[in-house]
mmCIF file of C-alpha atoms in Angstrom:
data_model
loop_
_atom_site.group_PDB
_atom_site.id
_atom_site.type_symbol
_atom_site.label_atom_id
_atom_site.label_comp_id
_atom_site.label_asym_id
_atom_site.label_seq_id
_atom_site.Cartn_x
_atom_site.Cartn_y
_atom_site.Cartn_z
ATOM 1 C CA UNK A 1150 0.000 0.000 0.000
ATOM 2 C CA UNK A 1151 2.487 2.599 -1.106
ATOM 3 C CA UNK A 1152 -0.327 5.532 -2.448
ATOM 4 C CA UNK A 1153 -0.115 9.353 -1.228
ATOM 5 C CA UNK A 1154 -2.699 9.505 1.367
ATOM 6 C CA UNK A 1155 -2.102 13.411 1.376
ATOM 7 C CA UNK A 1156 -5.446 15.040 1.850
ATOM 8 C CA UNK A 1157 -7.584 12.084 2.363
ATOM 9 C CA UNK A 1158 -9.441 11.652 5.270
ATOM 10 C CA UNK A 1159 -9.335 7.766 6.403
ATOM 11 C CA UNK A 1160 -11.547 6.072 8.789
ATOM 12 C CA UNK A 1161 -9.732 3.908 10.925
ATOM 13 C CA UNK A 1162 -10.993 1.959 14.029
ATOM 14 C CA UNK A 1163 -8.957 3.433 17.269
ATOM 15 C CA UNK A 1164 -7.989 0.208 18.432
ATOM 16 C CA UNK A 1165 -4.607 -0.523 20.572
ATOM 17 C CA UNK A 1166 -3.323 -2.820 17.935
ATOM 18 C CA UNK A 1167 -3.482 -0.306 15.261
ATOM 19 C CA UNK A 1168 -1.476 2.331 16.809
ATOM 20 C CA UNK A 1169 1.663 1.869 14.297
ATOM 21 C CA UNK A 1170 -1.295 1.834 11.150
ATOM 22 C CA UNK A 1171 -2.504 5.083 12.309
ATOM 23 C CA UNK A 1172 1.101 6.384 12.426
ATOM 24 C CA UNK A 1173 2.118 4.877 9.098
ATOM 25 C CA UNK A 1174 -1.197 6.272 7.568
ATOM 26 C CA UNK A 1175 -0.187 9.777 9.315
ATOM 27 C CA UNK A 1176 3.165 9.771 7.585
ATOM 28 C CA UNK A 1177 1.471 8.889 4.142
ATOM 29 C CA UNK A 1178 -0.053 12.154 4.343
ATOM 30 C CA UNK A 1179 -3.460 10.843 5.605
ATOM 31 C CA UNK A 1180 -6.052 12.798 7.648
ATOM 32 C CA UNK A 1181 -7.182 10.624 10.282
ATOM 33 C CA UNK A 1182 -10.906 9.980 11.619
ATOM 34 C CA UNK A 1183 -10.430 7.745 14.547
ATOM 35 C CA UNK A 1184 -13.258 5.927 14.481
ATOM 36 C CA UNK A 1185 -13.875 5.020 18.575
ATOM 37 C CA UNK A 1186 -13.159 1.608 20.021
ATOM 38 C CA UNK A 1187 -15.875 -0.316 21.259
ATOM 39 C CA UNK A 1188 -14.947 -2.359 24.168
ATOM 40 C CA UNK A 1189 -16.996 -5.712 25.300
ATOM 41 C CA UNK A 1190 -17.408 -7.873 28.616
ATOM 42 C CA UNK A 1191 -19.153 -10.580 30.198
ATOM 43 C CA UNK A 1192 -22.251 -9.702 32.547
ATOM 44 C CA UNK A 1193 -24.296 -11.667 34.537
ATOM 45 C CA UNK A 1194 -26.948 -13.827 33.047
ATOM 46 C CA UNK A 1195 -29.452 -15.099 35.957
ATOM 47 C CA UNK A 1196 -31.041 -18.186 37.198
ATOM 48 C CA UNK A 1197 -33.008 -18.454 34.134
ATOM 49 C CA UNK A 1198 -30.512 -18.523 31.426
ATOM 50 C CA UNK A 1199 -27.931 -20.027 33.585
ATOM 51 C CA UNK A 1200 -30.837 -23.381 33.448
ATOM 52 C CA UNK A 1201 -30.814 -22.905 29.432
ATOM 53 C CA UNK A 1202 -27.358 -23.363 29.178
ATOM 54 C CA UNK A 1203 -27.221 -26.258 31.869
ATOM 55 C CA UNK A 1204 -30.071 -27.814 29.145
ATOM 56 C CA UNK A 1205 -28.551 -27.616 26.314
ATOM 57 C CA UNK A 1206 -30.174 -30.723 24.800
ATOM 58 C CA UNK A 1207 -33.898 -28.732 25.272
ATOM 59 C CA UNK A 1208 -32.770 -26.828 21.830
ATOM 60 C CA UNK A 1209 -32.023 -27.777 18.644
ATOM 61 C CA UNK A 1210 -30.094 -25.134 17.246
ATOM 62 C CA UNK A 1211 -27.522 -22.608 18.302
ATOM 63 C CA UNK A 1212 -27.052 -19.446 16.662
ATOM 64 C CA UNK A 1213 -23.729 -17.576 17.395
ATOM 65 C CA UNK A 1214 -24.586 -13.504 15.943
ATOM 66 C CA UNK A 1215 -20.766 -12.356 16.402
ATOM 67 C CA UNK A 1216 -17.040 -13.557 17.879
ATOM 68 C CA UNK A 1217 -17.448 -12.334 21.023
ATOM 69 C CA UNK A 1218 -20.545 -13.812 22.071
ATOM 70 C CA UNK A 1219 -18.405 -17.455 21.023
ATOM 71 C CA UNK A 1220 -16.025 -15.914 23.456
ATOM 72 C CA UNK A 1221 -18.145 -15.267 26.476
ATOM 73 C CA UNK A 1222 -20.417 -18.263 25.567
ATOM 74 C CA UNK A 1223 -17.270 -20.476 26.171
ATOM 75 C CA UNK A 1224 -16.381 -18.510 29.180
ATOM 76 C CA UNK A 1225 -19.653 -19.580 31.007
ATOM 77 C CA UNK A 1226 -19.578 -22.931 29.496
ATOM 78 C CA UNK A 1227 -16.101 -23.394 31.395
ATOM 79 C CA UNK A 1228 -17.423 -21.299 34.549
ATOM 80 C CA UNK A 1229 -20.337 -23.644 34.792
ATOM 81 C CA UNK A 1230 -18.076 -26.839 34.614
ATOM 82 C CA UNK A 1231 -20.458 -27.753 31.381
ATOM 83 C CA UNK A 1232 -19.142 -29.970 28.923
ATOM 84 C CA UNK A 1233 -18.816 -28.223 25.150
ATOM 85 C CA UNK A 1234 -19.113 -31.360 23.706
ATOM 86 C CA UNK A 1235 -22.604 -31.030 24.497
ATOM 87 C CA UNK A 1236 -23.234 -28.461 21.834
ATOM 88 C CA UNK A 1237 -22.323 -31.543 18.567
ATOM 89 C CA UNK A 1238 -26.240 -32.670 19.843
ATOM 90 C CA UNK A 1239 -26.862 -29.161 18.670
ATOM 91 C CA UNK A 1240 -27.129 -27.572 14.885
ATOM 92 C CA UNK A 1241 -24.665 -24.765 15.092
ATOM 93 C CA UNK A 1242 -25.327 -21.813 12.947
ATOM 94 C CA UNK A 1243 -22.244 -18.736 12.304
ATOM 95 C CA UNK A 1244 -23.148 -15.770 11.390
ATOM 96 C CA UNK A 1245 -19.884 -15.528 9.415
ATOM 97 C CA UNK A 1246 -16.691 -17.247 8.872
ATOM 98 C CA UNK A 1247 -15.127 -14.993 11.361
ATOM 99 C CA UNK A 1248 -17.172 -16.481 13.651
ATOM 100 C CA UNK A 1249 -17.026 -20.195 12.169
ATOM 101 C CA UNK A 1250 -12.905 -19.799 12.555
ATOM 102 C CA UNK A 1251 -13.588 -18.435 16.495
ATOM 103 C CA UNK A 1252 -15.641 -21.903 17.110
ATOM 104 C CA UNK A 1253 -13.174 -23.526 15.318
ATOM 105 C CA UNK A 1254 -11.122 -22.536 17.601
ATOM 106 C CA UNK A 1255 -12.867 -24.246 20.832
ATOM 107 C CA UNK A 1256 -13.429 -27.363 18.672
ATOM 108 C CA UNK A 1257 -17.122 -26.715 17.809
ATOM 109 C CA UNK A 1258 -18.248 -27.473 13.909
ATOM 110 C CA UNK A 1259 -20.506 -25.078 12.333
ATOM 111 C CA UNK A 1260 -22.998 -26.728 10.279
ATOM 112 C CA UNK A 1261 -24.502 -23.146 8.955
ATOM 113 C CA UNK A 1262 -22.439 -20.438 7.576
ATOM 114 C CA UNK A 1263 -24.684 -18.311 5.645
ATOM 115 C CA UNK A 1264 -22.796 -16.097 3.031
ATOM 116 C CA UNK A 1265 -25.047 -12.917 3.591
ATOM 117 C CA UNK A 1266 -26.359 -12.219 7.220
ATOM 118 C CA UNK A 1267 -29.404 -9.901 6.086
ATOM 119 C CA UNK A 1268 -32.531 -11.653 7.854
ATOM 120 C CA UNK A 1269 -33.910 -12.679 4.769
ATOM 121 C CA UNK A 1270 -30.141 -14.415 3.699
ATOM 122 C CA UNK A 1271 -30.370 -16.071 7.200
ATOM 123 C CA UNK A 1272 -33.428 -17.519 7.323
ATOM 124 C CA UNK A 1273 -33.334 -18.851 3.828
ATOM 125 C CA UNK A 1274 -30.265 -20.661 4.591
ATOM 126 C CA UNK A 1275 -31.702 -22.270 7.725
ATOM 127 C CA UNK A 1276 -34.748 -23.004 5.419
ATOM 128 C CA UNK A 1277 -32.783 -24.729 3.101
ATOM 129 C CA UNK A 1278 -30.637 -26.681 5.610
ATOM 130 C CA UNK A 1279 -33.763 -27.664 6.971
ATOM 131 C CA UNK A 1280 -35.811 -28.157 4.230
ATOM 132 C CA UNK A 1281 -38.925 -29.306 6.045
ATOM 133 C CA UNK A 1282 -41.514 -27.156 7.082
ATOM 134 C CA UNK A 1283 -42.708 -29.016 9.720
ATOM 135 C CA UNK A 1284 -39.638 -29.664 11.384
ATOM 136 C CA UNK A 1285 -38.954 -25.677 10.870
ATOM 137 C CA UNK A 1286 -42.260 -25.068 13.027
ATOM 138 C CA UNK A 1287 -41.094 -27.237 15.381
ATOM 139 C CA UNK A 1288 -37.423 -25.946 15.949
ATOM 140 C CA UNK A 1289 -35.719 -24.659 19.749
ATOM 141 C CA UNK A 1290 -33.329 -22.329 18.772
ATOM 142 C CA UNK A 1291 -30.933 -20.738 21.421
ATOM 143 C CA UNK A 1292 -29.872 -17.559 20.386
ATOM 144 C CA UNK A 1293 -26.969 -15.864 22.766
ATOM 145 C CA UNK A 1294 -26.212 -12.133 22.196
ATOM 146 C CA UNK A 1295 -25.233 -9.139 23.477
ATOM 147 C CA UNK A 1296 -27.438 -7.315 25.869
ATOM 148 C CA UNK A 1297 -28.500 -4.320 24.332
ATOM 149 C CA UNK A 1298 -28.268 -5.696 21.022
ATOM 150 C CA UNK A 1299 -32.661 -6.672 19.374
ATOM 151 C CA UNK A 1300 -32.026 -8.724 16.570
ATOM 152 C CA UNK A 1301 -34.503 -8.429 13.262
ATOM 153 C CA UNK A 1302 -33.826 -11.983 12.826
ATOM 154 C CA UNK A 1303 -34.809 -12.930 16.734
ATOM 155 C CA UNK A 1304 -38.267 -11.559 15.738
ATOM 156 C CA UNK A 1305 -38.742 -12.952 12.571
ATOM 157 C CA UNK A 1306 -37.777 -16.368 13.226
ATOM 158 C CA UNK A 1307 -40.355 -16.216 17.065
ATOM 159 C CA UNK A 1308 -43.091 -16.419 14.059
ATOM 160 C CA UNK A 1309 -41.888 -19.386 12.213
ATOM 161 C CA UNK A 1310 -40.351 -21.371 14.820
ATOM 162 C CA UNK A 1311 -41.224 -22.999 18.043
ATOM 163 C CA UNK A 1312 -39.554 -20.907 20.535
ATOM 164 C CA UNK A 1313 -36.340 -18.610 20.490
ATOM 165 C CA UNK A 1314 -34.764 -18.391 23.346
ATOM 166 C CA UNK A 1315 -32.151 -15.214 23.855
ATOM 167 C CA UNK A 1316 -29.506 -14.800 26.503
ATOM 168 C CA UNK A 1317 -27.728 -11.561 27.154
ATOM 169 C CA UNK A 1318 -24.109 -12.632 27.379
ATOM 170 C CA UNK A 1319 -22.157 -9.397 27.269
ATOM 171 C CA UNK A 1320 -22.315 -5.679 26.933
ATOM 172 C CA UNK A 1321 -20.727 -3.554 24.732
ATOM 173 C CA UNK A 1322 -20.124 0.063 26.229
ATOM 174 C CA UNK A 1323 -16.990 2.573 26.016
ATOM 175 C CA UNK A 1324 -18.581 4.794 23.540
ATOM 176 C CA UNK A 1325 -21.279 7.333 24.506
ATOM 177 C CA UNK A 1326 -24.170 8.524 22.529
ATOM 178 C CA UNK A 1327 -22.651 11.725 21.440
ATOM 179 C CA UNK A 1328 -19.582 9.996 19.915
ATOM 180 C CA UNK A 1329 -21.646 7.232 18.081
ATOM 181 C CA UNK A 1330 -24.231 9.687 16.660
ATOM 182 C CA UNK A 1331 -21.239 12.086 15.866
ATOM 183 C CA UNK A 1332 -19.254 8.898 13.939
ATOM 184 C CA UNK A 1333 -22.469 7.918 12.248
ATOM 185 C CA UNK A 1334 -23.361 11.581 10.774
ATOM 186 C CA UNK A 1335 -19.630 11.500 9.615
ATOM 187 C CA UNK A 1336 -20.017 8.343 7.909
ATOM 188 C CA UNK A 1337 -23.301 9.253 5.889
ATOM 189 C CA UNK A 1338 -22.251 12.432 5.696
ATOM 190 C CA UNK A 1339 -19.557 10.949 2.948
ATOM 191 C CA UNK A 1340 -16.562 13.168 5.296
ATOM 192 C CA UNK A 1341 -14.818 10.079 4.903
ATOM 193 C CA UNK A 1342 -12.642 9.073 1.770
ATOM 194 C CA UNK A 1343 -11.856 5.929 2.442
ATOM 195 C CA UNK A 1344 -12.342 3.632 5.297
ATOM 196 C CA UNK A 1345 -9.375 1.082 6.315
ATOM 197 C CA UNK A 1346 -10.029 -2.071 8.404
ATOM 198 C CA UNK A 1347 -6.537 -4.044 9.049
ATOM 199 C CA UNK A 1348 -8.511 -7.258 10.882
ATOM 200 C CA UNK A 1349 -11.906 -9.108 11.713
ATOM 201 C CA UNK A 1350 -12.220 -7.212 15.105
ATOM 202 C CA UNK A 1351 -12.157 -3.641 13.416
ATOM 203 C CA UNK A 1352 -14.892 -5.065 11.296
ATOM 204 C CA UNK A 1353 -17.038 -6.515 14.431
ATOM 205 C CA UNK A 1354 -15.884 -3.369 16.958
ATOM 206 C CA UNK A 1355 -17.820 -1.187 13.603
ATOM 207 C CA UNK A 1356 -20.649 -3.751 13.662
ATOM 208 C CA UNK A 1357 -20.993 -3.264 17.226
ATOM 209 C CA UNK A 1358 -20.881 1.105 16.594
ATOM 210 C CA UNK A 1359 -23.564 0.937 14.126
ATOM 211 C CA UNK A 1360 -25.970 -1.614 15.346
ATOM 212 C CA UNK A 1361 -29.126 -2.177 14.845
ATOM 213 C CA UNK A 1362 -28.171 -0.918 11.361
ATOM 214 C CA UNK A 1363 -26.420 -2.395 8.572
ATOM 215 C CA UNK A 1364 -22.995 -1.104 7.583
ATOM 216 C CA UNK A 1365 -24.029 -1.365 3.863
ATOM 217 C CA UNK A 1366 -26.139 1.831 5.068
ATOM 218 C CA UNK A 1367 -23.208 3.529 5.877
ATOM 219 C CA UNK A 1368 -20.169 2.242 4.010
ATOM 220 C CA UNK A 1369 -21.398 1.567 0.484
ATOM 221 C CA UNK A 1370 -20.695 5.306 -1.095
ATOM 222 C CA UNK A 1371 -17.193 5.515 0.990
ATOM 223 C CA UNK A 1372 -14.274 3.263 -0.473
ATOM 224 C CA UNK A 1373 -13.442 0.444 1.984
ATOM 225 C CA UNK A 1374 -10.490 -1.589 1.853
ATOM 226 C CA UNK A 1375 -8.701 -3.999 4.095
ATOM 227 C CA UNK A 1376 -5.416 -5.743 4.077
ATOM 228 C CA UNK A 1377 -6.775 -8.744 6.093
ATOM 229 C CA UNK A 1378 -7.988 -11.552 4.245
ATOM 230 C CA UNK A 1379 -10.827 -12.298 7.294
ATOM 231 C CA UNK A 1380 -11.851 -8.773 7.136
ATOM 232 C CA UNK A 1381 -12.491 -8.783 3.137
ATOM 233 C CA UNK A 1382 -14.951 -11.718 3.872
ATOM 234 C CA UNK A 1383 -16.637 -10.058 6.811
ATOM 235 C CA UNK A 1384 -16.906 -7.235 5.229
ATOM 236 C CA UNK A 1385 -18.559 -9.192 2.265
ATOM 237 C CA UNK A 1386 -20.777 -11.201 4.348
ATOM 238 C CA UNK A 1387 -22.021 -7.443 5.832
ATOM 239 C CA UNK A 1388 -23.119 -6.435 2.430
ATOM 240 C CA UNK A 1389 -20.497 -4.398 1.341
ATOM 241 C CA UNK A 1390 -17.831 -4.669 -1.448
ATOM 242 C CA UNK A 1391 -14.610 -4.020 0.263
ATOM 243 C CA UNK A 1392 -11.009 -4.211 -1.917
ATOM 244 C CA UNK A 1393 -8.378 -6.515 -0.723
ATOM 245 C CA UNK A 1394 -5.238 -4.414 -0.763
ATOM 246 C CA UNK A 1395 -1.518 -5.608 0.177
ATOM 247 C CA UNK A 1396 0.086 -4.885 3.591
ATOM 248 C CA UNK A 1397 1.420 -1.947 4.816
#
């Protein structure tokens, strides 16, 4: 990536690890948007969901919505001495292969990767993994998220299914209201020349920003580009049509 940055503005997520990216951009000429760092942690989940996980074999499918929901899901798996092993009785559905490799990671197989996540993408590909009707009506799908977070899919699915069950695993925080509305206007504003993403976690920390909206809304008349191989597939998977560049 050897352009002239000079007098480009460049979105890039203000994350520790891409402190020496934001320099190199600075010395390429580039005006920087730091675009703020979400952070994420584990909460707790109550007596209620604490029993759903502890029952895994009441549901039939697993949905996992982003990588840090496999993170924390694994954390409380471990915390309450529950076997992981348990989850092969379950479908697994990824919303993503950056969240595929994550359970890959912990062992678990994901039968369902759909290639767009827009709720219509998603449930077709259940539909067609499925491919009864009946057993669709009759399907216990666990569904853990992050708190705040109200899923489109979540609803549509409660009136085609037989229950969905959601657990609040973490919270996202870190960035107030001010700052997200602030980023947002930026973004669809079109302030931004190009927007840089250098891994999967710039892509998910963005997800995170902009929920419940899509970042096709926001990123499809800005350039995007990514060096990371993960983060061009993401990024794909989101809707958007990113450009694979080469490293720094």
């Amino acid at each position: 990536m050897d352009a002239d940055f000079s007098g480009k503005v460049v979105g890039l997520v203000d994350a520790p690890a891409n402190a020496k990216h934001i320099a190199a951009f600075k010395q390429k000429g580039a005006d920087i948007l730091r675009i703020p760092y979400v952070s994420t942690g584990p909460i707790e989940i109550g007596n209620v969901a604490e029993t759903a996980i502890a029952n895994l074999e009441e549901f039939d499918w697993i949905f996992f919505p982003d990588i840090y929901t496999v993170d924390i899901f694994f954390q409380l798996l471990k915390h309450s001495k529950i076997d992981p092993y348990k989850l092969d009785e379950l479908s697994v559905c990824a919303f993503g292969e950056a969240v595929a490799d994550r359970l890959r990671f912990v062992q678990v197989h994901s039968d369902l990767i759909p290639a767009r996540l827009d709720v219509e993408s998603l449930f077709k590909a259940v539909q067609d993994y499925v491919s009864d009707p009946v057993r669709i009506r009759a399907l216990r799908i666990l569904f853990p998220k992050a708190k705040q977070s109200e899923y489109e899919i979540v609803n549509y699915l409660r009136g085609v299914v037989k229950q969905v069950f959601e657990i609040g695993v973490y919270s996202s925080g870190g960035v107030s209201e001010i700052e997200r509305t602030k980023v947002k206007t930026l973004i669809n504003s079109g302030a931004i020349d190009e927007f840089v993403f250098f891994n999967v976690d710039d892509v998910q920390r963005l997800l995170l920003l902009f929920f419940p909206e899509n970042l096709s809304h926001g990123l499809n008349a800005i350039r995007v580009t990514t060096v990371d191989a993960g983060a061009f597939q993401s990024l794909r998977e989101h809707g958007l049509k990113p450009q694979l560049l080469k490293p720094l």
